[in-house]
């Protein structure tokens, strides 16, 4: 039997596949849902979720939690029905309160605390880059070409930090 999602805390994260036929919702745990019927296609015992993200190619979804980031591969059958694969750990080095994706560079940006971590989940040997901010990051975006990262701060006192990723110093340029 399917869990009663109305009795779960959250959602704190929600995302749709590019075709809109499947949704991922994260609260006390994480669920892959059929968008039209609301049926649970898969349930993942993740614990509390801060953010979920589905890249534009809808090949996977990412789950951001305070203690790490996980990934679940997605696939679609000939009829267009979505299925989720096995929950995989991307990192336990840091968690994520907000995430953003750059399709052109296949880079996941994850914000937690006073910084943003940039990693390429498809290339585990690629270096992880950290961008420092003055306070806890809340909004987060990456430009489509992967050159720029913009963050806002959760303290409500500062407006934004803009990072040029072609610079080597990891300091905001604005």
PDB file of C-alpha atoms in Angstrom:
ATOM      1  CA  UNK A   1       0.000   0.000   0.000  1.00  0.00           C
ATOM      2  CA  UNK A   2       1.100   3.551  -0.717  1.00  0.00           C
ATOM      3  CA  UNK A   3       1.988   5.911   2.136  1.00  0.00           C
ATOM      4  CA  UNK A   4      -0.467   8.697   2.901  1.00  0.00           C
ATOM      5  CA  UNK A   5       1.626  11.664   1.780  1.00  0.00           C
ATOM      6  CA  UNK A   6      -0.813  14.051   3.478  1.00  0.00           C
ATOM      7  CA  UNK A   7       0.476  12.725   6.804  1.00  0.00           C
ATOM      8  CA  UNK A   8       4.126  13.421   6.004  1.00  0.00           C
ATOM      9  CA  UNK A   9       5.958  16.591   6.993  1.00  0.00           C
ATOM     10  CA  UNK A  10       7.046  18.786   4.111  1.00  0.00           C
ATOM     11  CA  UNK A  11       7.451  18.949   1.219  1.00  0.00           C
ATOM     12  CA  UNK A  12      10.644  20.924   1.471  1.00  0.00           C
ATOM     13  CA  UNK A  13      11.652  19.958  -2.020  1.00  0.00           C
ATOM     14  CA  UNK A  14       9.701  19.342  -5.203  1.00  0.00           C
ATOM     15  CA  UNK A  15      10.683  18.969  -8.861  1.00  0.00           C
ATOM     16  CA  UNK A  16       9.192  17.774 -12.152  1.00  0.00           C
ATOM     17  CA  UNK A  17      10.698  15.812 -15.023  1.00  0.00           C
ATOM     18  CA  UNK A  18      11.065  17.778 -18.258  1.00  0.00           C
ATOM     19  CA  UNK A  19       7.913  16.210 -19.716  1.00  0.00           C
ATOM     20  CA  UNK A  20       5.969  16.885 -16.493  1.00  0.00           C
ATOM     21  CA  UNK A  21       4.801  13.270 -16.200  1.00  0.00           C
ATOM     22  CA  UNK A  22       6.704  12.501 -12.993  1.00  0.00           C
ATOM     23  CA  UNK A  23       7.409  14.495  -9.845  1.00  0.00           C
ATOM     24  CA  UNK A  24       9.810  14.066  -6.970  1.00  0.00           C
ATOM     25  CA  UNK A  25       8.718  15.269  -3.545  1.00  0.00           C
ATOM     26  CA  UNK A  26      10.953  15.338  -0.489  1.00  0.00           C
ATOM     27  CA  UNK A  27       9.799  15.886   3.085  1.00  0.00           C
ATOM     28  CA  UNK A  28      10.335  13.339   5.850  1.00  0.00           C
ATOM     29  CA  UNK A  29      11.401  10.978   3.035  1.00  0.00           C
ATOM     30  CA  UNK A  30      11.469  11.128  -0.780  1.00  0.00           C
ATOM     31  CA  UNK A  31       8.873   9.914  -3.287  1.00  0.00           C
ATOM     32  CA  UNK A  32       8.743   9.585  -7.058  1.00  0.00           C
ATOM     33  CA  UNK A  33       5.136  10.254  -8.123  1.00  0.00           C
ATOM     34  CA  UNK A  34       3.083   9.956 -11.293  1.00  0.00           C
ATOM     35  CA  UNK A  35       2.057  13.587 -11.907  1.00  0.00           C
ATOM     36  CA  UNK A  36      -1.334  12.782 -13.436  1.00  0.00           C
ATOM     37  CA  UNK A  37      -2.605  10.306 -10.840  1.00  0.00           C
ATOM     38  CA  UNK A  38      -0.481  11.110  -7.800  1.00  0.00           C
ATOM     39  CA  UNK A  39       0.425   7.423  -7.526  1.00  0.00           C
ATOM     40  CA  UNK A  40       3.674   6.639  -5.732  1.00  0.00           C
ATOM     41  CA  UNK A  41       6.062   5.087  -8.277  1.00  0.00           C
ATOM     42  CA  UNK A  42       8.901   4.657  -5.775  1.00  0.00           C
ATOM     43  CA  UNK A  43       9.637   5.577  -2.161  1.00  0.00           C
ATOM     44  CA  UNK A  44      13.106   6.271  -0.751  1.00  0.00           C
ATOM     45  CA  UNK A  45      13.797   6.249   3.025  1.00  0.00           C
ATOM     46  CA  UNK A  46      16.025   9.315   2.981  1.00  0.00           C
ATOM     47  CA  UNK A  47      14.934  11.093   6.120  1.00  0.00           C
ATOM     48  CA  UNK A  48      14.392  14.859   6.085  1.00  0.00           C
ATOM     49  CA  UNK A  49      14.987  16.501   2.687  1.00  0.00           C
ATOM     50  CA  UNK A  50      15.908  20.161   2.133  1.00  0.00           C
ATOM     51  CA  UNK A  51      15.859  20.311  -1.658  1.00  0.00           C
ATOM     52  CA  UNK A  52      15.322  18.107  -4.707  1.00  0.00           C
ATOM     53  CA  UNK A  53      16.536  18.822  -8.215  1.00  0.00           C
ATOM     54  CA  UNK A  54      15.960  17.168 -11.591  1.00  0.00           C
ATOM     55  CA  UNK A  55      18.398  18.247 -14.352  1.00  0.00           C
ATOM     56  CA  UNK A  56      16.960  19.195 -17.750  1.00  0.00           C
ATOM     57  CA  UNK A  57      17.778  15.787 -19.245  1.00  0.00           C
ATOM     58  CA  UNK A  58      15.679  14.117 -16.495  1.00  0.00           C
ATOM     59  CA  UNK A  59      18.245  11.312 -16.227  1.00  0.00           C
ATOM     60  CA  UNK A  60      18.297  11.456 -12.418  1.00  0.00           C
ATOM     61  CA  UNK A  61      17.166  13.420  -9.418  1.00  0.00           C
ATOM     62  CA  UNK A  62      19.315  14.785  -6.614  1.00  0.00           C
ATOM     63  CA  UNK A  63      18.330  14.960  -2.951  1.00  0.00           C
ATOM     64  CA  UNK A  64      19.914  17.603  -0.726  1.00  0.00           C
ATOM     65  CA  UNK A  65      20.001  16.980   3.017  1.00  0.00           C
ATOM     66  CA  UNK A  66      21.977  18.540   5.859  1.00  0.00           C
ATOM     67  CA  UNK A  67      24.300  15.525   6.031  1.00  0.00           C
ATOM     68  CA  UNK A  68      24.866  14.819   2.334  1.00  0.00           C
ATOM     69  CA  UNK A  69      23.627  14.632  -1.245  1.00  0.00           C
ATOM     70  CA  UNK A  70      22.117  11.564  -2.897  1.00  0.00           C
ATOM     71  CA  UNK A  71      21.213  10.726  -6.490  1.00  0.00           C
ATOM     72  CA  UNK A  72      18.577   8.417  -8.002  1.00  0.00           C
ATOM     73  CA  UNK A  73      18.811   7.493 -11.711  1.00  0.00           C
ATOM     74  CA  UNK A  74      15.565   7.919 -13.659  1.00  0.00           C
ATOM     75  CA  UNK A  75      14.456   5.994 -16.736  1.00  0.00           C
ATOM     76  CA  UNK A  76      11.409   5.900 -18.950  1.00  0.00           C
ATOM     77  CA  UNK A  77       9.900   2.893 -20.724  1.00  0.00           C
ATOM     78  CA  UNK A  78       8.532   2.857 -24.298  1.00  0.00           C
ATOM     79  CA  UNK A  79       5.102   4.012 -23.069  1.00  0.00           C
ATOM     80  CA  UNK A  80       6.685   7.005 -21.304  1.00  0.00           C
ATOM     81  CA  UNK A  81       6.246   5.729 -17.727  1.00  0.00           C
ATOM     82  CA  UNK A  82       8.998   6.792 -15.319  1.00  0.00           C
ATOM     83  CA  UNK A  83      10.871   4.526 -12.914  1.00  0.00           C
ATOM     84  CA  UNK A  84      13.480   5.353 -10.316  1.00  0.00           C
ATOM     85  CA  UNK A  85      16.640   3.394  -9.706  1.00  0.00           C
ATOM     86  CA  UNK A  86      18.629   2.749  -6.550  1.00  0.00           C
ATOM     87  CA  UNK A  87      19.494   5.555  -4.142  1.00  0.00           C
ATOM     88  CA  UNK A  88      23.211   6.439  -4.531  1.00  0.00           C
ATOM     89  CA  UNK A  89      25.423   8.625  -2.332  1.00  0.00           C
ATOM     90  CA  UNK A  90      27.026  11.566  -4.152  1.00  0.00           C
ATOM     91  CA  UNK A  91      28.772  12.949  -1.073  1.00  0.00           C
ATOM     92  CA  UNK A  92      28.692  12.925   2.705  1.00  0.00           C
ATOM     93  CA  UNK A  93      31.361  15.664   2.856  1.00  0.00           C
ATOM     94  CA  UNK A  94      28.711  18.380   2.981  1.00  0.00           C
ATOM     95  CA  UNK A  95      24.986  18.637   2.642  1.00  0.00           C
ATOM     96  CA  UNK A  96      22.773  20.972   0.671  1.00  0.00           C
ATOM     97  CA  UNK A  97      20.027  23.391   1.556  1.00  0.00           C
ATOM     98  CA  UNK A  98      19.750  24.592  -2.072  1.00  0.00           C
ATOM     99  CA  UNK A  99      20.991  23.099  -5.330  1.00  0.00           C
ATOM    100  CA  UNK A 100      21.289  24.227  -8.954  1.00  0.00           C
ATOM    101  CA  UNK A 101      22.382  22.398 -12.117  1.00  0.00           C
ATOM    102  CA  UNK A 102      24.392  23.478 -15.150  1.00  0.00           C
ATOM    103  CA  UNK A 103      23.528  21.233 -18.086  1.00  0.00           C
ATOM    104  CA  UNK A 104      26.398  22.354 -20.348  1.00  0.00           C
ATOM    105  CA  UNK A 105      29.094  21.442 -17.809  1.00  0.00           C
ATOM    106  CA  UNK A 106      27.130  18.698 -15.974  1.00  0.00           C
ATOM    107  CA  UNK A 107      27.876  20.515 -12.726  1.00  0.00           C
ATOM    108  CA  UNK A 108      25.872  20.332  -9.505  1.00  0.00           C
ATOM    109  CA  UNK A 109      26.054  23.422  -7.314  1.00  0.00           C
ATOM    110  CA  UNK A 110      25.134  22.760  -3.687  1.00  0.00           C
ATOM    111  CA  UNK A 111      24.778  25.464  -1.048  1.00  0.00           C
ATOM    112  CA  UNK A 112      25.040  24.872   2.665  1.00  0.00           C
ATOM    113  CA  UNK A 113      26.292  27.152   5.365  1.00  0.00           C
ATOM    114  CA  UNK A 114      28.764  29.800   4.216  1.00  0.00           C
ATOM    115  CA  UNK A 115      29.500  28.443   0.790  1.00  0.00           C
ATOM    116  CA  UNK A 116      28.714  26.688  -2.447  1.00  0.00           C
ATOM    117  CA  UNK A 117      30.308  23.434  -3.582  1.00  0.00           C
ATOM    118  CA  UNK A 118      30.601  22.677  -7.297  1.00  0.00           C
ATOM    119  CA  UNK A 119      31.013  19.076  -8.406  1.00  0.00           C
ATOM    120  CA  UNK A 120      30.477  16.919 -11.479  1.00  0.00           C
ATOM    121  CA  UNK A 121      28.620  13.827 -10.210  1.00  0.00           C
ATOM    122  CA  UNK A 122      29.251  11.957 -13.473  1.00  0.00           C
ATOM    123  CA  UNK A 123      33.019  12.376 -13.012  1.00  0.00           C
ATOM    124  CA  UNK A 124      33.960  11.314  -9.458  1.00  0.00           C
ATOM    125  CA  UNK A 125      37.645  12.168 -10.028  1.00  0.00           C
ATOM    126  CA  UNK A 126      36.897  15.777 -11.011  1.00  0.00           C
ATOM    127  CA  UNK A 127      37.962  18.250  -8.321  1.00  0.00           C
ATOM    128  CA  UNK A 128      35.324  19.759  -6.040  1.00  0.00           C
ATOM    129  CA  UNK A 129      35.440  23.551  -5.933  1.00  0.00           C
ATOM    130  CA  UNK A 130      34.199  25.605  -2.960  1.00  0.00           C
ATOM    131  CA  UNK A 131      33.029  29.208  -3.209  1.00  0.00           C
ATOM    132  CA  UNK A 132      33.058  31.174   0.070  1.00  0.00           C
ATOM    133  CA  UNK A 133      30.226  33.483   1.107  1.00  0.00           C
ATOM    134  CA  UNK A 134      29.894  35.830   4.080  1.00  0.00           C
ATOM    135  CA  UNK A 135      26.838  34.078   5.513  1.00  0.00           C
ATOM    136  CA  UNK A 136      24.474  31.179   4.881  1.00  0.00           C
ATOM    137  CA  UNK A 137      23.351  30.882   1.257  1.00  0.00           C
ATOM    138  CA  UNK A 138      19.664  30.608   0.406  1.00  0.00           C
ATOM    139  CA  UNK A 139      18.893  31.243  -3.293  1.00  0.00           C
ATOM    140  CA  UNK A 140      21.346  29.762  -5.776  1.00  0.00           C
ATOM    141  CA  UNK A 141      21.608  29.772  -9.584  1.00  0.00           C
ATOM    142  CA  UNK A 142      24.185  28.770 -12.205  1.00  0.00           C
ATOM    143  CA  UNK A 143      24.319  30.295 -15.691  1.00  0.00           C
ATOM    144  CA  UNK A 144      23.580  27.927 -18.606  1.00  0.00           C
ATOM    145  CA  UNK A 145      27.200  28.147 -19.817  1.00  0.00           C
ATOM    146  CA  UNK A 146      28.547  27.358 -16.338  1.00  0.00           C
ATOM    147  CA  UNK A 147      30.566  30.563 -16.042  1.00  0.00           C
ATOM    148  CA  UNK A 148      28.540  32.397 -13.391  1.00  0.00           C
ATOM    149  CA  UNK A 149      27.131  31.460  -9.997  1.00  0.00           C
ATOM    150  CA  UNK A 150      24.865  33.844  -8.115  1.00  0.00           C
ATOM    151  CA  UNK A 151      23.812  33.420  -4.507  1.00  0.00           C
ATOM    152  CA  UNK A 152      21.708  35.346  -2.088  1.00  0.00           C
ATOM    153  CA  UNK A 153      22.223  35.187   1.617  1.00  0.00           C
ATOM    154  CA  UNK A 154      19.758  33.773   4.107  1.00  0.00           C
ATOM    155  CA  UNK A 155      20.386  36.564   6.633  1.00  0.00           C
ATOM    156  CA  UNK A 156      18.350  39.058   4.607  1.00  0.00           C
ATOM    157  CA  UNK A 157      21.079  41.701   5.037  1.00  0.00           C
ATOM    158  CA  UNK A 158      22.992  41.235   1.795  1.00  0.00           C
ATOM    159  CA  UNK A 159      21.552  41.175  -1.695  1.00  0.00           C
ATOM    160  CA  UNK A 160      23.800  38.792  -3.674  1.00  0.00           C
ATOM    161  CA  UNK A 161      27.222  37.418  -4.461  1.00  0.00           C
ATOM    162  CA  UNK A 162      28.182  36.827  -8.076  1.00  0.00           C
ATOM    163  CA  UNK A 163      31.087  34.485  -8.850  1.00  0.00           C
ATOM    164  CA  UNK A 164      32.932  34.325 -12.182  1.00  0.00           C
ATOM    165  CA  UNK A 165      34.098  30.705 -12.386  1.00  0.00           C
ATOM    166  CA  UNK A 166      36.786  31.577 -14.947  1.00  0.00           C
ATOM    167  CA  UNK A 167      38.586  33.435 -12.109  1.00  0.00           C
ATOM    168  CA  UNK A 168      40.887  31.272 -10.007  1.00  0.00           C
ATOM    169  CA  UNK A 169      40.450  32.963  -6.608  1.00  0.00           C
ATOM    170  CA  UNK A 170      36.927  31.723  -5.641  1.00  0.00           C
ATOM    171  CA  UNK A 171      36.046  35.256  -4.466  1.00  0.00           C
ATOM    172  CA  UNK A 172      32.833  37.003  -5.486  1.00  0.00           C
ATOM    173  CA  UNK A 173      33.225  39.682  -8.172  1.00  0.00           C
ATOM    174  CA  UNK A 174      30.100  41.547  -7.043  1.00  0.00           C
TER     175      UNK A 174
END
